[in-house]
């Protein structure tokens, strides 16, 4: 599944979870089930005025967003979801990425997915009807709908240049967002988005369904019902150690991005050869015994390369 780096819908994957069964009876049954695990911790919630219709995004406020942030307990958030569902003039609310092991200790035992590694731990996302701006994650993601319905609008990683991505260091919730996604056709601010508009994959999930979303796939997420709960798991199935590709990209930005264009092209050729390996292993013409630190990372070469990099970064 992860090897192909393509999204996959898994219908009914989580329909037999205790939380999904509780939600099928009523939202109150689900709320009671969650409160039974509640550790009483506070988390950050997005709170949006009725005028934004649950569409959390950049805005003209003092911090540059169209919503406020509040510190709430799970119990308070559930109450606010009920209030918003009962009264369209109440603020929408969204609380996401709560580590279940911290906020709902014991919840993970009842919500295991057999094919995930044990290091992939559940996170809880709940709220009223709303839309989270199009963004990407640097981990593989399994998103499981427990209550309500979710609509995912997906774009492949190579659409990045057409989405008009916002700043890396001023984000809604950690990741930059595609500013053009959701705009009307022909918007003069985003002409290149027309290249990506028809590449969108739209997936709608009902309670009990799940979506596997590979890392770096752009996704806008809409919660379609007045009350919604999603549980997700993040993991990296191909990591060889503690170093992340995103960190490598950030380092490359300061080392390469503002060099002359011709030099950048030269470095691209070396990255293609040694990193992306577009023509196979760079030392295929030599016997494996002569590959040195370009041999398999699992054979101790990860540590050798990392030690060399750290020494060079220290100026050694």
PDB file of C-alpha atoms in Angstrom:
ATOM      1  CA  UNK A   1       0.000   0.000   0.000  1.00  0.00           C
ATOM      2  CA  UNK A   2       2.630   2.570   1.032  1.00  0.00           C
ATOM      3  CA  UNK A   3       5.123   1.417  -1.609  1.00  0.00           C
ATOM      4  CA  UNK A   4       2.977   2.745  -4.461  1.00  0.00           C
ATOM      5  CA  UNK A   5       2.580   6.195  -2.862  1.00  0.00           C
ATOM      6  CA  UNK A   6      -1.058   6.390  -4.002  1.00  0.00           C
ATOM      7  CA  UNK A   7      -4.152   7.124  -1.900  1.00  0.00           C
ATOM      8  CA  UNK A   8      -6.446   4.195  -1.159  1.00  0.00           C
ATOM      9  CA  UNK A   9      -9.988   4.107   0.225  1.00  0.00           C
ATOM     10  CA  UNK A  10     -10.641   1.325   2.736  1.00  0.00           C
ATOM     11  CA  UNK A  11     -14.400   1.019   3.088  1.00  0.00           C
ATOM     12  CA  UNK A  12     -15.644  -0.285   6.417  1.00  0.00           C
ATOM     13  CA  UNK A  13     -12.175  -0.586   7.960  1.00  0.00           C
ATOM     14  CA  UNK A  14     -13.218   0.885  11.312  1.00  0.00           C
ATOM     15  CA  UNK A  15     -16.956   0.165  11.368  1.00  0.00           C
ATOM     16  CA  UNK A  16     -16.594  -2.334  14.234  1.00  0.00           C
ATOM     17  CA  UNK A  17     -14.638  -0.019  16.522  1.00  0.00           C
ATOM     18  CA  UNK A  18     -16.399   0.670  19.843  1.00  0.00           C
ATOM     19  CA  UNK A  19     -16.396   4.394  19.093  1.00  0.00           C
ATOM     20  CA  UNK A  20     -17.931   3.902  15.634  1.00  0.00           C
ATOM     21  CA  UNK A  21     -20.622   1.622  17.051  1.00  0.00           C
ATOM     22  CA  UNK A  22     -21.377   4.202  19.761  1.00  0.00           C
ATOM     23  CA  UNK A  23     -21.624   6.953  17.132  1.00  0.00           C
ATOM     24  CA  UNK A  24     -24.017   4.837  15.060  1.00  0.00           C
ATOM     25  CA  UNK A  25     -26.385   4.838  18.036  1.00  0.00           C
ATOM     26  CA  UNK A  26     -26.151   8.556  18.782  1.00  0.00           C
ATOM     27  CA  UNK A  27     -23.701  11.400  19.212  1.00  0.00           C
ATOM     28  CA  UNK A  28     -24.483  11.366  22.930  1.00  0.00           C
ATOM     29  CA  UNK A  29     -23.449   7.720  23.166  1.00  0.00           C
ATOM     30  CA  UNK A  30     -20.172   8.602  21.449  1.00  0.00           C
ATOM     31  CA  UNK A  31     -19.612  11.586  23.734  1.00  0.00           C
ATOM     32  CA  UNK A  32     -20.241   9.433  26.800  1.00  0.00           C
ATOM     33  CA  UNK A  33     -17.797   6.831  25.465  1.00  0.00           C
ATOM     34  CA  UNK A  34     -15.072   9.454  24.938  1.00  0.00           C
ATOM     35  CA  UNK A  35     -15.616  11.130  28.296  1.00  0.00           C
ATOM     36  CA  UNK A  36     -15.049   7.742  29.918  1.00  0.00           C
ATOM     37  CA  UNK A  37     -11.398   8.017  28.797  1.00  0.00           C
ATOM     38  CA  UNK A  38     -10.994  11.773  29.295  1.00  0.00           C
ATOM     39  CA  UNK A  39      -7.810  12.727  31.169  1.00  0.00           C
ATOM     40  CA  UNK A  40      -9.033  16.311  31.586  1.00  0.00           C
ATOM     41  CA  UNK A  41      -6.193  17.891  29.601  1.00  0.00           C
ATOM     42  CA  UNK A  42      -6.663  21.083  27.613  1.00  0.00           C
ATOM     43  CA  UNK A  43      -6.005  21.306  23.890  1.00  0.00           C
ATOM     44  CA  UNK A  44      -6.039  24.064  21.324  1.00  0.00           C
ATOM     45  CA  UNK A  45      -9.315  24.569  19.485  1.00  0.00           C
ATOM     46  CA  UNK A  46     -10.076  26.695  16.433  1.00  0.00           C
ATOM     47  CA  UNK A  47     -13.202  28.801  16.999  1.00  0.00           C
ATOM     48  CA  UNK A  48     -14.751  30.523  13.995  1.00  0.00           C
ATOM     49  CA  UNK A  49     -17.432  33.175  13.799  1.00  0.00           C
ATOM     50  CA  UNK A  50     -20.592  32.126  11.893  1.00  0.00           C
ATOM     51  CA  UNK A  51     -19.539  34.339   8.967  1.00  0.00           C
ATOM     52  CA  UNK A  52     -16.652  32.030   7.994  1.00  0.00           C
ATOM     53  CA  UNK A  53     -18.998  28.979   7.800  1.00  0.00           C
ATOM     54  CA  UNK A  54     -16.384  26.750   9.402  1.00  0.00           C
ATOM     55  CA  UNK A  55     -13.744  27.526   6.748  1.00  0.00           C
ATOM     56  CA  UNK A  56     -10.585  28.035   8.770  1.00  0.00           C
ATOM     57  CA  UNK A  57      -8.022  29.993   6.796  1.00  0.00           C
ATOM     58  CA  UNK A  58      -5.833  33.069   6.700  1.00  0.00           C
ATOM     59  CA  UNK A  59      -7.556  36.376   7.419  1.00  0.00           C
ATOM     60  CA  UNK A  60      -7.101  39.996   8.392  1.00  0.00           C
ATOM     61  CA  UNK A  61      -7.078  39.573  12.170  1.00  0.00           C
ATOM     62  CA  UNK A  62      -4.158  40.569  14.406  1.00  0.00           C
ATOM     63  CA  UNK A  63      -2.503  37.169  13.967  1.00  0.00           C
ATOM     64  CA  UNK A  64      -3.386  36.852  10.288  1.00  0.00           C
ATOM     65  CA  UNK A  65      -6.102  34.186  10.632  1.00  0.00           C
ATOM     66  CA  UNK A  66      -9.891  34.257  10.301  1.00  0.00           C
ATOM     67  CA  UNK A  67     -10.487  32.317  13.538  1.00  0.00           C
ATOM     68  CA  UNK A  68      -9.573  32.449  17.210  1.00  0.00           C
ATOM     69  CA  UNK A  69      -7.716  29.846  19.236  1.00  0.00           C
ATOM     70  CA  UNK A  70      -8.978  28.721  22.631  1.00  0.00           C
ATOM     71  CA  UNK A  71      -7.648  26.269  25.195  1.00  0.00           C
ATOM     72  CA  UNK A  72     -10.452  23.802  25.991  1.00  0.00           C
ATOM     73  CA  UNK A  73     -10.932  20.411  27.571  1.00  0.00           C
ATOM     74  CA  UNK A  74     -12.429  17.575  25.577  1.00  0.00           C
ATOM     75  CA  UNK A  75     -15.653  17.861  27.583  1.00  0.00           C
ATOM     76  CA  UNK A  76     -15.913  21.595  26.826  1.00  0.00           C
ATOM     77  CA  UNK A  77     -15.278  20.967  23.133  1.00  0.00           C
ATOM     78  CA  UNK A  78     -18.034  18.345  22.966  1.00  0.00           C
ATOM     79  CA  UNK A  79     -20.438  20.829  24.571  1.00  0.00           C
ATOM     80  CA  UNK A  80     -19.485  23.547  22.071  1.00  0.00           C
ATOM     81  CA  UNK A  81     -20.023  21.142  19.168  1.00  0.00           C
ATOM     82  CA  UNK A  82     -23.546  20.467  20.451  1.00  0.00           C
ATOM     83  CA  UNK A  83     -24.209  24.200  20.784  1.00  0.00           C
ATOM     84  CA  UNK A  84     -23.050  24.888  17.219  1.00  0.00           C
ATOM     85  CA  UNK A  85     -25.179  22.010  15.906  1.00  0.00           C
ATOM     86  CA  UNK A  86     -28.272  23.399  17.598  1.00  0.00           C
ATOM     87  CA  UNK A  87     -27.803  27.050  16.643  1.00  0.00           C
ATOM     88  CA  UNK A  88     -26.406  28.281  13.309  1.00  0.00           C
ATOM     89  CA  UNK A  89     -25.569  31.600  14.951  1.00  0.00           C
ATOM     90  CA  UNK A  90     -23.080  29.978  17.298  1.00  0.00           C
ATOM     91  CA  UNK A  91     -19.373  29.778  16.525  1.00  0.00           C
ATOM     92  CA  UNK A  92     -18.053  26.686  14.778  1.00  0.00           C
ATOM     93  CA  UNK A  93     -15.363  24.724  16.572  1.00  0.00           C
ATOM     94  CA  UNK A  94     -12.602  22.339  15.572  1.00  0.00           C
ATOM     95  CA  UNK A  95     -10.068  20.552  17.760  1.00  0.00           C
ATOM     96  CA  UNK A  96      -7.552  18.373  16.005  1.00  0.00           C
ATOM     97  CA  UNK A  97      -4.499  16.173  16.421  1.00  0.00           C
ATOM     98  CA  UNK A  98      -5.098  15.222  20.056  1.00  0.00           C
ATOM     99  CA  UNK A  99      -2.732  12.342  20.961  1.00  0.00           C
ATOM    100  CA  UNK A 100      -5.125   9.725  22.325  1.00  0.00           C
ATOM    101  CA  UNK A 101      -2.472   8.282  24.641  1.00  0.00           C
ATOM    102  CA  UNK A 102      -2.370  11.614  26.473  1.00  0.00           C
ATOM    103  CA  UNK A 103      -5.936  12.891  26.216  1.00  0.00           C
ATOM    104  CA  UNK A 104      -7.806   9.578  26.164  1.00  0.00           C
ATOM    105  CA  UNK A 105      -5.571   7.001  27.875  1.00  0.00           C
ATOM    106  CA  UNK A 106      -6.813   3.495  27.116  1.00  0.00           C
ATOM    107  CA  UNK A 107      -8.568   4.538  23.890  1.00  0.00           C
ATOM    108  CA  UNK A 108      -5.823   3.054  21.702  1.00  0.00           C
ATOM    109  CA  UNK A 109      -6.411  -0.463  23.017  1.00  0.00           C
ATOM    110  CA  UNK A 110      -9.882  -0.507  21.464  1.00  0.00           C
ATOM    111  CA  UNK A 111      -8.773   1.121  18.197  1.00  0.00           C
ATOM    112  CA  UNK A 112      -5.943  -0.919  16.738  1.00  0.00           C
ATOM    113  CA  UNK A 113      -5.269  -1.425  13.040  1.00  0.00           C
ATOM    114  CA  UNK A 114      -3.557  -4.731  12.327  1.00  0.00           C
ATOM    115  CA  UNK A 115      -1.362  -3.591   9.427  1.00  0.00           C
ATOM    116  CA  UNK A 116       0.041  -0.496  11.187  1.00  0.00           C
ATOM    117  CA  UNK A 117       3.283  -0.548  13.189  1.00  0.00           C
ATOM    118  CA  UNK A 118       2.933  -0.287  16.956  1.00  0.00           C
ATOM    119  CA  UNK A 119       4.595   3.141  16.810  1.00  0.00           C
ATOM    120  CA  UNK A 120       1.598   4.537  14.891  1.00  0.00           C
ATOM    121  CA  UNK A 121      -0.554   5.947  17.672  1.00  0.00           C
ATOM    122  CA  UNK A 122      -4.106   7.304  17.291  1.00  0.00           C
ATOM    123  CA  UNK A 123      -4.930  10.997  17.242  1.00  0.00           C
ATOM    124  CA  UNK A 124      -8.427  12.421  17.594  1.00  0.00           C
ATOM    125  CA  UNK A 125      -9.995  15.187  15.465  1.00  0.00           C
ATOM    126  CA  UNK A 126     -13.464  16.429  16.331  1.00  0.00           C
ATOM    127  CA  UNK A 127     -15.624  19.402  15.566  1.00  0.00           C
ATOM    128  CA  UNK A 128     -18.672  20.903  13.931  1.00  0.00           C
ATOM    129  CA  UNK A 129     -19.092  21.210  10.174  1.00  0.00           C
ATOM    130  CA  UNK A 130     -16.025  22.849   8.702  1.00  0.00           C
ATOM    131  CA  UNK A 131     -13.176  22.843   6.242  1.00  0.00           C
ATOM    132  CA  UNK A 132      -9.453  22.620   6.881  1.00  0.00           C
ATOM    133  CA  UNK A 133      -7.332  24.302   4.214  1.00  0.00           C
ATOM    134  CA  UNK A 134      -5.408  22.177   1.725  1.00  0.00           C
ATOM    135  CA  UNK A 135      -2.074  21.046   3.181  1.00  0.00           C
ATOM    136  CA  UNK A 136       0.305  18.089   3.205  1.00  0.00           C
ATOM    137  CA  UNK A 137       1.853  15.886   5.898  1.00  0.00           C
ATOM    138  CA  UNK A 138       5.398  14.574   6.032  1.00  0.00           C
ATOM    139  CA  UNK A 139       4.190  11.196   7.323  1.00  0.00           C
ATOM    140  CA  UNK A 140       1.964   8.525   5.845  1.00  0.00           C
ATOM    141  CA  UNK A 141      -1.566   8.912   7.165  1.00  0.00           C
ATOM    142  CA  UNK A 142      -4.481   6.588   7.821  1.00  0.00           C
ATOM    143  CA  UNK A 143      -7.619   8.663   8.413  1.00  0.00           C
ATOM    144  CA  UNK A 144     -10.589   6.783   9.935  1.00  0.00           C
ATOM    145  CA  UNK A 145     -14.054   8.354  10.097  1.00  0.00           C
ATOM    146  CA  UNK A 146     -15.874   7.510  13.337  1.00  0.00           C
ATOM    147  CA  UNK A 147     -18.796   9.963  13.195  1.00  0.00           C
ATOM    148  CA  UNK A 148     -20.172  12.200  10.467  1.00  0.00           C
ATOM    149  CA  UNK A 149     -18.870  12.301   6.907  1.00  0.00           C
ATOM    150  CA  UNK A 150     -15.613  13.653   5.488  1.00  0.00           C
ATOM    151  CA  UNK A 151     -14.773  14.857   2.024  1.00  0.00           C
ATOM    152  CA  UNK A 152     -11.111  14.816   1.004  1.00  0.00           C
ATOM    153  CA  UNK A 153      -9.955  16.775  -2.033  1.00  0.00           C
ATOM    154  CA  UNK A 154      -6.534  15.450  -3.002  1.00  0.00           C
ATOM    155  CA  UNK A 155      -3.720  16.686  -5.224  1.00  0.00           C
ATOM    156  CA  UNK A 156      -0.499  14.780  -5.963  1.00  0.00           C
ATOM    157  CA  UNK A 157       2.824  16.051  -4.605  1.00  0.00           C
ATOM    158  CA  UNK A 158       3.946  17.317  -8.007  1.00  0.00           C
ATOM    159  CA  UNK A 159       1.058  19.818  -8.041  1.00  0.00           C
ATOM    160  CA  UNK A 160       2.951  21.903  -5.460  1.00  0.00           C
ATOM    161  CA  UNK A 161       3.956  24.547  -7.996  1.00  0.00           C
ATOM    162  CA  UNK A 162       0.358  25.167  -9.074  1.00  0.00           C
ATOM    163  CA  UNK A 163      -1.314  25.455  -5.659  1.00  0.00           C
ATOM    164  CA  UNK A 164       0.193  28.822  -4.645  1.00  0.00           C
ATOM    165  CA  UNK A 165       1.475  27.579  -1.321  1.00  0.00           C
ATOM    166  CA  UNK A 166       1.551  29.927   1.662  1.00  0.00           C
ATOM    167  CA  UNK A 167       4.529  30.598   3.925  1.00  0.00           C
ATOM    168  CA  UNK A 168       6.349  27.747   5.652  1.00  0.00           C
ATOM    169  CA  UNK A 169       6.814  29.681   8.909  1.00  0.00           C
ATOM    170  CA  UNK A 170       3.324  31.194   9.311  1.00  0.00           C
ATOM    171  CA  UNK A 171       0.779  28.410   9.128  1.00  0.00           C
ATOM    172  CA  UNK A 172      -2.650  27.517  10.443  1.00  0.00           C
ATOM    173  CA  UNK A 173      -1.574  24.334  12.198  1.00  0.00           C
ATOM    174  CA  UNK A 174       2.012  23.488  11.317  1.00  0.00           C
ATOM    175  CA  UNK A 175       2.012  22.882   7.560  1.00  0.00           C
ATOM    176  CA  UNK A 176       1.806  25.443   4.720  1.00  0.00           C
ATOM    177  CA  UNK A 177      -1.441  25.493   2.769  1.00  0.00           C
ATOM    178  CA  UNK A 178      -2.423  25.783  -0.887  1.00  0.00           C
ATOM    179  CA  UNK A 179      -3.983  29.245  -1.145  1.00  0.00           C
ATOM    180  CA  UNK A 180      -5.593  28.599  -4.536  1.00  0.00           C
ATOM    181  CA  UNK A 181      -7.539  25.464  -3.567  1.00  0.00           C
ATOM    182  CA  UNK A 182     -11.258  26.156  -3.327  1.00  0.00           C
ATOM    183  CA  UNK A 183     -11.187  29.330  -5.420  1.00  0.00           C
ATOM    184  CA  UNK A 184     -13.470  29.906  -8.380  1.00  0.00           C
ATOM    185  CA  UNK A 185     -12.283  28.979 -11.886  1.00  0.00           C
ATOM    186  CA  UNK A 186     -10.433  31.799 -13.602  1.00  0.00           C
ATOM    187  CA  UNK A 187      -9.383  33.583 -10.409  1.00  0.00           C
ATOM    188  CA  UNK A 188      -6.767  36.045 -11.717  1.00  0.00           C
ATOM    189  CA  UNK A 189      -4.662  35.703  -8.574  1.00  0.00           C
ATOM    190  CA  UNK A 190      -3.885  32.047  -9.264  1.00  0.00           C
ATOM    191  CA  UNK A 191      -3.554  31.402 -13.025  1.00  0.00           C
ATOM    192  CA  UNK A 192      -1.361  28.311 -12.640  1.00  0.00           C
ATOM    193  CA  UNK A 193      -3.986  26.614 -10.461  1.00  0.00           C
ATOM    194  CA  UNK A 194      -5.944  25.849 -13.629  1.00  0.00           C
ATOM    195  CA  UNK A 195      -3.212  23.256 -14.358  1.00  0.00           C
ATOM    196  CA  UNK A 196      -4.070  21.467 -11.120  1.00  0.00           C
ATOM    197  CA  UNK A 197      -7.821  21.994 -10.817  1.00  0.00           C
ATOM    198  CA  UNK A 198      -8.784  19.014 -12.968  1.00  0.00           C
ATOM    199  CA  UNK A 199      -6.194  16.776 -11.300  1.00  0.00           C
ATOM    200  CA  UNK A 200      -8.099  16.819  -8.020  1.00  0.00           C
ATOM    201  CA  UNK A 201      -9.266  13.498  -6.598  1.00  0.00           C
ATOM    202  CA  UNK A 202     -12.393  13.858  -4.458  1.00  0.00           C
ATOM    203  CA  UNK A 203     -13.147  11.125  -1.930  1.00  0.00           C
ATOM    204  CA  UNK A 204     -16.121  11.069   0.434  1.00  0.00           C
ATOM    205  CA  UNK A 205     -16.021   8.833   3.487  1.00  0.00           C
ATOM    206  CA  UNK A 206     -18.900   7.711   5.691  1.00  0.00           C
ATOM    207  CA  UNK A 207     -18.585   6.606   9.303  1.00  0.00           C
ATOM    208  CA  UNK A 208     -16.587   3.376   9.366  1.00  0.00           C
ATOM    209  CA  UNK A 209     -14.553   4.189   6.243  1.00  0.00           C
ATOM    210  CA  UNK A 210     -10.849   5.027   6.107  1.00  0.00           C
ATOM    211  CA  UNK A 211      -8.429   6.652   3.686  1.00  0.00           C
ATOM    212  CA  UNK A 212      -4.751   5.852   3.331  1.00  0.00           C
ATOM    213  CA  UNK A 213      -3.009   9.078   2.373  1.00  0.00           C
ATOM    214  CA  UNK A 214       0.683   8.908   1.428  1.00  0.00           C
ATOM    215  CA  UNK A 215       3.079  11.538   2.713  1.00  0.00           C
ATOM    216  CA  UNK A 216       3.260  14.790   0.696  1.00  0.00           C
ATOM    217  CA  UNK A 217      -0.167  14.347  -0.925  1.00  0.00           C
ATOM    218  CA  UNK A 218      -2.049  17.632  -0.640  1.00  0.00           C
ATOM    219  CA  UNK A 219      -5.473  17.324   0.988  1.00  0.00           C
ATOM    220  CA  UNK A 220      -8.323  19.638   1.833  1.00  0.00           C
ATOM    221  CA  UNK A 221     -10.586  18.071   4.469  1.00  0.00           C
ATOM    222  CA  UNK A 222     -14.244  18.944   4.927  1.00  0.00           C
ATOM    223  CA  UNK A 223     -16.334  17.746   7.859  1.00  0.00           C
ATOM    224  CA  UNK A 224     -19.847  17.581   6.388  1.00  0.00           C
ATOM    225  CA  UNK A 225     -22.098  16.970   9.376  1.00  0.00           C
ATOM    226  CA  UNK A 226     -22.909  19.163  12.402  1.00  0.00           C
ATOM    227  CA  UNK A 227     -20.960  16.702  14.590  1.00  0.00           C
ATOM    228  CA  UNK A 228     -17.848  14.877  13.383  1.00  0.00           C
ATOM    229  CA  UNK A 229     -15.070  12.692  14.749  1.00  0.00           C
ATOM    230  CA  UNK A 230     -12.049  11.315  12.910  1.00  0.00           C
ATOM    231  CA  UNK A 231      -9.176   9.211  14.245  1.00  0.00           C
ATOM    232  CA  UNK A 232      -5.900   9.163  12.368  1.00  0.00           C
ATOM    233  CA  UNK A 233      -2.488   7.495  12.544  1.00  0.00           C
ATOM    234  CA  UNK A 234       0.798   8.904  11.244  1.00  0.00           C
ATOM    235  CA  UNK A 235       3.895   6.843  10.575  1.00  0.00           C
ATOM    236  CA  UNK A 236       6.867   6.579   8.223  1.00  0.00           C
ATOM    237  CA  UNK A 237       7.143   3.084   6.847  1.00  0.00           C
ATOM    238  CA  UNK A 238      10.526   3.616   5.202  1.00  0.00           C
ATOM    239  CA  UNK A 239      12.587   5.533   7.716  1.00  0.00           C
ATOM    240  CA  UNK A 240      16.140   4.286   8.221  1.00  0.00           C
ATOM    241  CA  UNK A 241      16.873   6.499  11.235  1.00  0.00           C
ATOM    242  CA  UNK A 242      15.999   9.755  12.992  1.00  0.00           C
ATOM    243  CA  UNK A 243      16.656  12.081  10.042  1.00  0.00           C
ATOM    244  CA  UNK A 244      13.618  13.308   8.114  1.00  0.00           C
ATOM    245  CA  UNK A 245      13.451  14.247   4.409  1.00  0.00           C
ATOM    246  CA  UNK A 246      11.824  17.600   5.236  1.00  0.00           C
ATOM    247  CA  UNK A 247      14.811  18.592   7.375  1.00  0.00           C
ATOM    248  CA  UNK A 248      17.092  17.668   4.491  1.00  0.00           C
ATOM    249  CA  UNK A 249      15.039  19.883   2.168  1.00  0.00           C
ATOM    250  CA  UNK A 250      15.271  22.821   4.571  1.00  0.00           C
ATOM    251  CA  UNK A 251      19.054  22.438   4.743  1.00  0.00           C
ATOM    252  CA  UNK A 252      19.209  22.263   0.944  1.00  0.00           C
ATOM    253  CA  UNK A 253      17.251  25.506   0.761  1.00  0.00           C
ATOM    254  CA  UNK A 254      19.948  27.448   2.607  1.00  0.00           C
ATOM    255  CA  UNK A 255      22.772  25.627   0.844  1.00  0.00           C
ATOM    256  CA  UNK A 256      21.508  25.688  -2.746  1.00  0.00           C
ATOM    257  CA  UNK A 257      18.311  27.708  -3.366  1.00  0.00           C
ATOM    258  CA  UNK A 258      19.951  31.113  -3.978  1.00  0.00           C
ATOM    259  CA  UNK A 259      22.981  29.953  -5.945  1.00  0.00           C
ATOM    260  CA  UNK A 260      23.137  30.860  -9.650  1.00  0.00           C
ATOM    261  CA  UNK A 261      20.678  29.014 -11.858  1.00  0.00           C
ATOM    262  CA  UNK A 262      23.387  27.148 -13.744  1.00  0.00           C
ATOM    263  CA  UNK A 263      24.934  25.922 -10.510  1.00  0.00           C
ATOM    264  CA  UNK A 264      21.532  24.817  -9.198  1.00  0.00           C
ATOM    265  CA  UNK A 265      21.107  22.747 -12.355  1.00  0.00           C
ATOM    266  CA  UNK A 266      24.503  21.160 -11.745  1.00  0.00           C
ATOM    267  CA  UNK A 267      23.532  20.222  -8.196  1.00  0.00           C
ATOM    268  CA  UNK A 268      20.219  18.864  -9.493  1.00  0.00           C
ATOM    269  CA  UNK A 269      22.185  16.446 -11.684  1.00  0.00           C
ATOM    270  CA  UNK A 270      24.131  15.254  -8.636  1.00  0.00           C
ATOM    271  CA  UNK A 271      20.965  14.910  -6.522  1.00  0.00           C
ATOM    272  CA  UNK A 272      19.322  12.908  -9.323  1.00  0.00           C
ATOM    273  CA  UNK A 273      22.366  10.653  -9.502  1.00  0.00           C
ATOM    274  CA  UNK A 274      23.085  10.083  -5.812  1.00  0.00           C
ATOM    275  CA  UNK A 275      19.745  10.717  -4.069  1.00  0.00           C
ATOM    276  CA  UNK A 276      16.859  10.174  -6.471  1.00  0.00           C
ATOM    277  CA  UNK A 277      18.808   7.565  -8.457  1.00  0.00           C
ATOM    278  CA  UNK A 278      16.893   8.085 -11.676  1.00  0.00           C
ATOM    279  CA  UNK A 279      19.252   5.681 -13.482  1.00  0.00           C
ATOM    280  CA  UNK A 280      19.609   3.156 -10.683  1.00  0.00           C
ATOM    281  CA  UNK A 281      22.251   2.826  -7.985  1.00  0.00           C
ATOM    282  CA  UNK A 282      25.165   5.240  -8.606  1.00  0.00           C
ATOM    283  CA  UNK A 283      27.697   2.403  -8.241  1.00  0.00           C
ATOM    284  CA  UNK A 284      25.924  -0.313 -10.196  1.00  0.00           C
ATOM    285  CA  UNK A 285      29.013  -0.548 -12.394  1.00  0.00           C
ATOM    286  CA  UNK A 286      31.059  -1.802  -9.407  1.00  0.00           C
ATOM    287  CA  UNK A 287      30.789  -4.948  -7.337  1.00  0.00           C
ATOM    288  CA  UNK A 288      28.704  -4.463  -4.131  1.00  0.00           C
ATOM    289  CA  UNK A 289      31.852  -5.050  -2.068  1.00  0.00           C
ATOM    290  CA  UNK A 290      33.239  -1.804  -3.479  1.00  0.00           C
ATOM    291  CA  UNK A 291      30.187   0.406  -2.769  1.00  0.00           C
ATOM    292  CA  UNK A 292      31.616   1.718   0.517  1.00  0.00           C
ATOM    293  CA  UNK A 293      29.210   4.044   2.350  1.00  0.00           C
ATOM    294  CA  UNK A 294      26.859   3.866  -0.634  1.00  0.00           C
ATOM    295  CA  UNK A 295      26.083   0.292   0.314  1.00  0.00           C
ATOM    296  CA  UNK A 296      22.809  -0.559   2.110  1.00  0.00           C
ATOM    297  CA  UNK A 297      22.033   1.850   4.950  1.00  0.00           C
ATOM    298  CA  UNK A 298      21.052  -1.070   7.172  1.00  0.00           C
ATOM    299  CA  UNK A 299      24.595  -2.429   6.956  1.00  0.00           C
ATOM    300  CA  UNK A 300      25.967   0.350   9.144  1.00  0.00           C
ATOM    301  CA  UNK A 301      26.300   2.957   6.427  1.00  0.00           C
ATOM    302  CA  UNK A 302      23.506   5.114   7.824  1.00  0.00           C
ATOM    303  CA  UNK A 303      25.609   5.833  10.910  1.00  0.00           C
ATOM    304  CA  UNK A 304      28.767   6.400   8.862  1.00  0.00           C
ATOM    305  CA  UNK A 305      27.093   8.928   6.547  1.00  0.00           C
ATOM    306  CA  UNK A 306      25.355  10.667   9.430  1.00  0.00           C
ATOM    307  CA  UNK A 307      28.586  10.991  11.408  1.00  0.00           C
ATOM    308  CA  UNK A 308      30.302  12.451   8.355  1.00  0.00           C
ATOM    309  CA  UNK A 309      27.460  14.956   7.811  1.00  0.00           C
ATOM    310  CA  UNK A 310      27.474  16.041  11.446  1.00  0.00           C
ATOM    311  CA  UNK A 311      31.243  16.544  11.324  1.00  0.00           C
ATOM    312  CA  UNK A 312      30.941  18.664   8.186  1.00  0.00           C
ATOM    313  CA  UNK A 313      28.126  20.774   9.712  1.00  0.00           C
ATOM    314  CA  UNK A 314      30.378  21.492  12.684  1.00  0.00           C
ATOM    315  CA  UNK A 315      33.063  22.657  10.292  1.00  0.00           C
ATOM    316  CA  UNK A 316      35.281  19.640  10.850  1.00  0.00           C
TER     317      UNK A 316
END
